[in-house]
Short mmCIF file of C-alpha atoms in Angstrom, two decimals:
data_model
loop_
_atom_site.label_atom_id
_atom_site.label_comp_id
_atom_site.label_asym_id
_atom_site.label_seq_id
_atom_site.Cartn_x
_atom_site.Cartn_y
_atom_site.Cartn_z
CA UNK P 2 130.42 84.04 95.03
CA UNK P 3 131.73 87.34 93.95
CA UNK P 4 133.24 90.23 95.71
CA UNK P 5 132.39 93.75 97.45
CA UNK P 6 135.40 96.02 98.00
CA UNK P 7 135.68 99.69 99.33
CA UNK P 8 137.45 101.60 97.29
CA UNK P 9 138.61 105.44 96.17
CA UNK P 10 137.80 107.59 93.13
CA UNK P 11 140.57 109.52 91.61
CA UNK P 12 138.82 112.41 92.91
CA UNK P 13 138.47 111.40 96.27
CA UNK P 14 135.07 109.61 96.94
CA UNK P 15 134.77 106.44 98.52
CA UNK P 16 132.71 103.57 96.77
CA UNK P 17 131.77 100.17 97.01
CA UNK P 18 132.56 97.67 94.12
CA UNK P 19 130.33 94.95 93.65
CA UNK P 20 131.33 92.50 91.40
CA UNK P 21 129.72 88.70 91.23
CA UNK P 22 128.60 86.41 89.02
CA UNK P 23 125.42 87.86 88.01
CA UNK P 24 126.48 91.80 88.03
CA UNK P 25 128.49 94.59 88.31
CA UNK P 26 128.52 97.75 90.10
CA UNK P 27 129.08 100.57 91.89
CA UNK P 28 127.77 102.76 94.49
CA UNK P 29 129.16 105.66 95.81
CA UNK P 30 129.08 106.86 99.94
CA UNK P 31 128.25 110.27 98.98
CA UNK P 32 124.49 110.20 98.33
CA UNK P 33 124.02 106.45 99.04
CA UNK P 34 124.18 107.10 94.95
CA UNK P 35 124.58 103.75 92.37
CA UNK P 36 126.28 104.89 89.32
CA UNK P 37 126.62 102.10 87.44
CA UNK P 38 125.22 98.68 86.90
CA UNK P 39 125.38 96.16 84.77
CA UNK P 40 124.02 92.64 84.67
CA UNK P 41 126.35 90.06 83.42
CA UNK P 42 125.59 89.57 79.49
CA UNK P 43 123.74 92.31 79.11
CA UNK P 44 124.65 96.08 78.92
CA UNK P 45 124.47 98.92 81.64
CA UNK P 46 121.18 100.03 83.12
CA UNK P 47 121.89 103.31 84.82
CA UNK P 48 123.42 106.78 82.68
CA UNK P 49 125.95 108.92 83.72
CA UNK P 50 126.80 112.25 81.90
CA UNK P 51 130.34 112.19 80.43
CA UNK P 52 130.94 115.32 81.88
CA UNK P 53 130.07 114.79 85.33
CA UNK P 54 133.61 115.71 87.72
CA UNK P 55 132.77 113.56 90.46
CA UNK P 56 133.85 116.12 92.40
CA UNK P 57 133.03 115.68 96.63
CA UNK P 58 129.88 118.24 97.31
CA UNK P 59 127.96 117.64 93.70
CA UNK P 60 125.44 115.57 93.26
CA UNK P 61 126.15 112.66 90.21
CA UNK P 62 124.84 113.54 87.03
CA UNK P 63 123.24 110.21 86.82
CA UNK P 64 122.52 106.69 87.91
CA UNK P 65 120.10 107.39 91.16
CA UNK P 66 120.28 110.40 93.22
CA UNK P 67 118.33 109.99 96.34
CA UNK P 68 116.28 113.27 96.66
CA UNK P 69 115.41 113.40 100.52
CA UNK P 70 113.57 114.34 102.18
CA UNK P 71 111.77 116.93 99.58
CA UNK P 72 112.33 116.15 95.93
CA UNK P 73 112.23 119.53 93.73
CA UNK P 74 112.52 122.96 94.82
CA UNK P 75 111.53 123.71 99.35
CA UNK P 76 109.13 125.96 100.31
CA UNK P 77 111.68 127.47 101.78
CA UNK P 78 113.98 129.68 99.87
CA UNK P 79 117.87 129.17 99.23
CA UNK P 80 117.06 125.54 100.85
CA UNK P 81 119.15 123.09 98.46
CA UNK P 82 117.07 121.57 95.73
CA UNK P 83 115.97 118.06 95.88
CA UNK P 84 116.89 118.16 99.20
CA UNK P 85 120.95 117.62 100.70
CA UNK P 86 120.85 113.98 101.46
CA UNK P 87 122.40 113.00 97.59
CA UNK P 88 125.59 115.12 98.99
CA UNK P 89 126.14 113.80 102.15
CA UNK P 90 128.05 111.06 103.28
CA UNK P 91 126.11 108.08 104.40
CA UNK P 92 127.75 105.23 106.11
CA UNK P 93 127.69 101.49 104.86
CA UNK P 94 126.09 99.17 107.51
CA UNK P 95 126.16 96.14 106.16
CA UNK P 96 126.66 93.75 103.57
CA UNK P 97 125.29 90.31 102.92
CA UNK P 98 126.05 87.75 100.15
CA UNK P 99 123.44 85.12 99.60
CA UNK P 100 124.44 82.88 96.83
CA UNK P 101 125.33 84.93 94.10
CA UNK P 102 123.45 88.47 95.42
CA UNK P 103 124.67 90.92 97.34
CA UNK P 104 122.21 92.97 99.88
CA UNK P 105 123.50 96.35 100.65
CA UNK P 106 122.45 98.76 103.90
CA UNK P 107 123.15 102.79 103.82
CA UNK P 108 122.35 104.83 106.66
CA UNK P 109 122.73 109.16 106.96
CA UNK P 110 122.85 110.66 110.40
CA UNK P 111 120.87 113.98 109.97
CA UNK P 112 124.04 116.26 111.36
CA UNK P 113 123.32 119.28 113.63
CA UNK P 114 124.05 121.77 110.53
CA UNK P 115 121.30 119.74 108.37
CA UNK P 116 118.42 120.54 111.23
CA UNK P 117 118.15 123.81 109.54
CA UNK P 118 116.62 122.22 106.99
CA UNK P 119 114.74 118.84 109.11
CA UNK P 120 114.70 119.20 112.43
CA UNK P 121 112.73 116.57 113.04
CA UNK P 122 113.63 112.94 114.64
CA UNK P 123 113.77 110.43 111.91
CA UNK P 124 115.50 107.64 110.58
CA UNK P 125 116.56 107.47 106.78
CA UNK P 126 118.14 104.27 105.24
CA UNK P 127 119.01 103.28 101.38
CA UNK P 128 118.77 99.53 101.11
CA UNK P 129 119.84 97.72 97.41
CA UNK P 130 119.60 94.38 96.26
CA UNK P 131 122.01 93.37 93.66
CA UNK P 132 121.88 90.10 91.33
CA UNK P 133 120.49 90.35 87.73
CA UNK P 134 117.97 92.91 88.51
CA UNK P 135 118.55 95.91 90.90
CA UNK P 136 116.36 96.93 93.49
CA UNK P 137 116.61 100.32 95.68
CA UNK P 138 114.62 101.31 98.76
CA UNK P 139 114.15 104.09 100.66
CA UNK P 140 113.39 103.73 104.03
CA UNK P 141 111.85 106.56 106.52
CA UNK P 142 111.68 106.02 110.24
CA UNK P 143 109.60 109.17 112.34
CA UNK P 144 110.93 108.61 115.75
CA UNK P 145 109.43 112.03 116.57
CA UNK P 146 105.97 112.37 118.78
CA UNK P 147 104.51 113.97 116.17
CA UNK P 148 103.24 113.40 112.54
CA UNK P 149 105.76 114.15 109.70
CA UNK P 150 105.28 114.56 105.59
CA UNK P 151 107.83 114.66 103.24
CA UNK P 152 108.35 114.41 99.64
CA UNK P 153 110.68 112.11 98.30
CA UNK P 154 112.07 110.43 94.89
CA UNK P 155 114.47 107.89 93.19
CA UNK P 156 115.91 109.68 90.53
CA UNK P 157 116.87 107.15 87.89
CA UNK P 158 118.86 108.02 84.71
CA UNK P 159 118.32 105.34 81.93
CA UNK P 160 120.59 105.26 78.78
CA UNK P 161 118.21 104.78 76.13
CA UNK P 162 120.63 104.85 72.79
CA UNK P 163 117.87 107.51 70.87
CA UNK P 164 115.64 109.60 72.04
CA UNK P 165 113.76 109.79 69.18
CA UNK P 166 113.36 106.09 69.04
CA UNK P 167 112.51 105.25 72.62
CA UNK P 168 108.84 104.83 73.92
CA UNK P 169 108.00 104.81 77.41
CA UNK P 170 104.72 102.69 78.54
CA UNK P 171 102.45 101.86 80.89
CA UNK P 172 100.84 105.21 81.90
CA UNK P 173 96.92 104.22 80.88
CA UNK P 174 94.66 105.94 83.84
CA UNK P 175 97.08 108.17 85.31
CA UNK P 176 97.35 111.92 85.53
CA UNK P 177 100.03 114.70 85.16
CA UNK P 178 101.92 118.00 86.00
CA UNK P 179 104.05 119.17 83.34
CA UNK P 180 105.93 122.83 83.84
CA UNK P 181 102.85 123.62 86.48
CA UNK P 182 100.21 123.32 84.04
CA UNK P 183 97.53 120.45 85.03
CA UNK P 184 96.64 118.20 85.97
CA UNK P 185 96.21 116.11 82.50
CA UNK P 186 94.50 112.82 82.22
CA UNK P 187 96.82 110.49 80.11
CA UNK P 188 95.05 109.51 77.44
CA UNK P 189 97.05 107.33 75.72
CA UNK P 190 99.29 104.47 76.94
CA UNK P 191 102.51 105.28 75.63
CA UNK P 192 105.02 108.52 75.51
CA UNK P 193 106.97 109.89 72.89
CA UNK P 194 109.67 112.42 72.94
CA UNK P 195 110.22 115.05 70.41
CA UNK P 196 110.48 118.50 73.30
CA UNK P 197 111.22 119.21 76.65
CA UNK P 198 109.16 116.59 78.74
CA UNK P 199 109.00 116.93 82.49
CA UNK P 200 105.68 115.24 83.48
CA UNK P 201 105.00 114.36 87.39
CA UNK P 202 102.88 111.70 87.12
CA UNK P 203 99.98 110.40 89.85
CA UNK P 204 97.38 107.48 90.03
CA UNK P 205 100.05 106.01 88.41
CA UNK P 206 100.20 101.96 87.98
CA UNK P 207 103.55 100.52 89.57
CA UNK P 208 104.93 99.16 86.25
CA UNK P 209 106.48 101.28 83.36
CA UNK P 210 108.52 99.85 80.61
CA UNK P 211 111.04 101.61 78.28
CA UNK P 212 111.28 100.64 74.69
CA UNK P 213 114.21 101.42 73.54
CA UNK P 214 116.68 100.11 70.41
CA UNK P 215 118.98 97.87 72.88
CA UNK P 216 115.77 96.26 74.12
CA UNK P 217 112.88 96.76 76.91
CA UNK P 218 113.76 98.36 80.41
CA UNK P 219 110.98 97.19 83.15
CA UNK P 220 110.72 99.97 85.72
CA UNK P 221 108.04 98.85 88.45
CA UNK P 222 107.71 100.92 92.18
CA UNK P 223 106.41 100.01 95.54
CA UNK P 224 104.35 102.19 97.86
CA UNK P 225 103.87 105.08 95.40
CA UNK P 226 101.28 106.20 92.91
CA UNK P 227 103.93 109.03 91.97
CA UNK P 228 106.72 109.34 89.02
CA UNK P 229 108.76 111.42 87.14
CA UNK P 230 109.74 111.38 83.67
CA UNK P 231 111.95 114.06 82.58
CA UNK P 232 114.32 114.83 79.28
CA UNK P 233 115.56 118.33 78.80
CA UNK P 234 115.54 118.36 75.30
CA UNK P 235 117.95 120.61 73.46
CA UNK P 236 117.35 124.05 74.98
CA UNK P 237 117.75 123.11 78.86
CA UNK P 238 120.56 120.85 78.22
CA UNK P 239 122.98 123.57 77.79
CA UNK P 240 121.87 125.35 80.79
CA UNK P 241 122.08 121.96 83.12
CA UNK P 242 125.85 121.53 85.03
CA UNK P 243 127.53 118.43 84.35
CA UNK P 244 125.81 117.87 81.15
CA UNK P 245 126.81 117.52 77.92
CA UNK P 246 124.52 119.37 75.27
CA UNK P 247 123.71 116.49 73.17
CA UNK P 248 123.22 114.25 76.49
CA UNK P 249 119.50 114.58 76.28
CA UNK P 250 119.51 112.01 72.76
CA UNK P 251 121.16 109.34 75.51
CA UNK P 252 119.15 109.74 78.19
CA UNK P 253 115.69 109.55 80.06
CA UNK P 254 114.89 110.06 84.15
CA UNK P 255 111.78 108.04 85.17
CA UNK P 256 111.82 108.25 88.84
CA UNK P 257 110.07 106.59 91.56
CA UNK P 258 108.87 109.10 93.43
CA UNK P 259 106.30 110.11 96.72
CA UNK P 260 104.83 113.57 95.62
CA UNK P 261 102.17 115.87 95.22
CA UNK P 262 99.16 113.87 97.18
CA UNK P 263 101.40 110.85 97.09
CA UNK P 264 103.41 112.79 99.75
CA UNK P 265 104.58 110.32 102.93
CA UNK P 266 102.65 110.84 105.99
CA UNK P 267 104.58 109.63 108.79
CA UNK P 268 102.77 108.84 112.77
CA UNK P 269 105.25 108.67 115.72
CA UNK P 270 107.38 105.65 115.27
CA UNK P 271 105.46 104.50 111.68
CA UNK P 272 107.66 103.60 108.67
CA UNK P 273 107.57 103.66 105.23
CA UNK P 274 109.57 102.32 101.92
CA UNK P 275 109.71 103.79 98.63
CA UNK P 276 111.11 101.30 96.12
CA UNK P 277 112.20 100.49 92.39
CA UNK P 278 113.10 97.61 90.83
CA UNK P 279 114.73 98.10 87.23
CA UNK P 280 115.91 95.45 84.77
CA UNK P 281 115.94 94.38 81.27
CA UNK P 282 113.03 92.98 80.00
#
């Protein structure tokens, strides 16, 4: 069946440890935040910088920050970027085992020193499924009387063995943003690397693959037309924290996201669910 275990970092944050016959991994309270997974027989499908601390109060440098409930810079200035809820601590609700998978519930209370930033009444919960695959939702709740938007996204961070070998697919049709210029219409199907890419994507279809030298990675979304596909390249990466400055050869983000137009419009008491599903191909 497999086993899920609470346990400490060195540094101090709690985690759970997954570990069954089908995968392995690890997600930490602070942020709701998976680090690391890896189906059995096959190798890891999340990144994490080598010189992330894991120090309480920062965000990971990789696997899937939750960016809630704006993703990017606020409106607002000094407001925290991508939001606060990847450094709070969310509470584990529950836990289910079904045969050999493991369902996983994550809740954050909004506290009263986090109104500054939403003051409104919602409900906000991370949800993973666990076997050979992974999937991650997040859920929104507007228990307010009044309509609600936010911007939200999943912000994955694949290890991709060479930049310059990897080829991202599967964006035929769609447009994009890249460093406020746009938008573009993709023209092409496929994506290479050789600068700086940070592309937000719409009218996107809800299945991107990653070619890389260690095999394909299948990225597919539901209830967005939105993503994100980022690489610092060589200048940025030795301006980013908890980055090493030859990370960006390892490394890709491709995030399921809910921007620009693809924003989440929320009625009194409506709900919605932003999810990915990531696995090797």
């Amino acid at each position: 069946m497999g086993s899920v275990t609470t346990k400490k970092h060195a540094n101090g944050l709690d985690y759970v440890d997954v570990n069954t016959p089908l995968c392995k991994a690890r997600i930490f309270l602070q942020g709701a935040q998976i680090d690391y997974f890896e189906p059995v027989g096959k190798k890891p499908l999340l990144w994490v910088s080598s010189a992330d601390d894991y120090e309480p109060g920062n965000g990971i440098r990789g696997g899937i920050p939750v960016c809630w409930p704006w993703f990017g810079m606020s409106d607002t200035p000094d407001f925290p970027q991508h939001g606060f809820a990847r450094t709070r601590i969310w509470s584990l609700e529950s836990v289910k085992m079904r045969d050999q998978v493991v369902d996983l519930k994550f809740t954050l209370k909004v506290s009263e020193e986090d109104k500054q930033y939403w003051p409104h009444d919602t409900e906000v919960e991370v949800l993973m499924t666990l076997s050979d695959t992974l999937s991650v939702s997040l859920v929104n709740i507007n228990k307010s009387d009044y309509e609600i938007s936010l911007t939200q996204a999943l912000h994955t961070y694949f290890p991709i063995e060479d930049i310059h070998q990897l080829k991202a697919s599967g964006f035929t049709g769609s447009k994009y943003i890249e460093f406020g210029n746009g938008p573009f219409a993709q023209e092409q199907d496929g994506v290479d690397f050789t600068r700086e890419t940070d592309r937000v994507y719409t009218e996107l279809g809800e299945t991107q693959e990653l070619h890389t030298p260690d095999g394909i990675i299948e990225v597919s979304r539901e209830n967005s037309t939105s993503a994100v596909l980022w690489n610092p390249w060589i200048d940025k990466s030795v301006r980013l924290s908890r980055f090493n400055s030859d990370d960006y050869l390892t490394m890709v983000c491709l995030e399921a996201a809910n921007v620009l137009e693809d924003k989440v419009v929320l009625a009194p008491n409506e709900s919605h669910t932003l999810t990915t599903h990531i696995r090797w191909k």
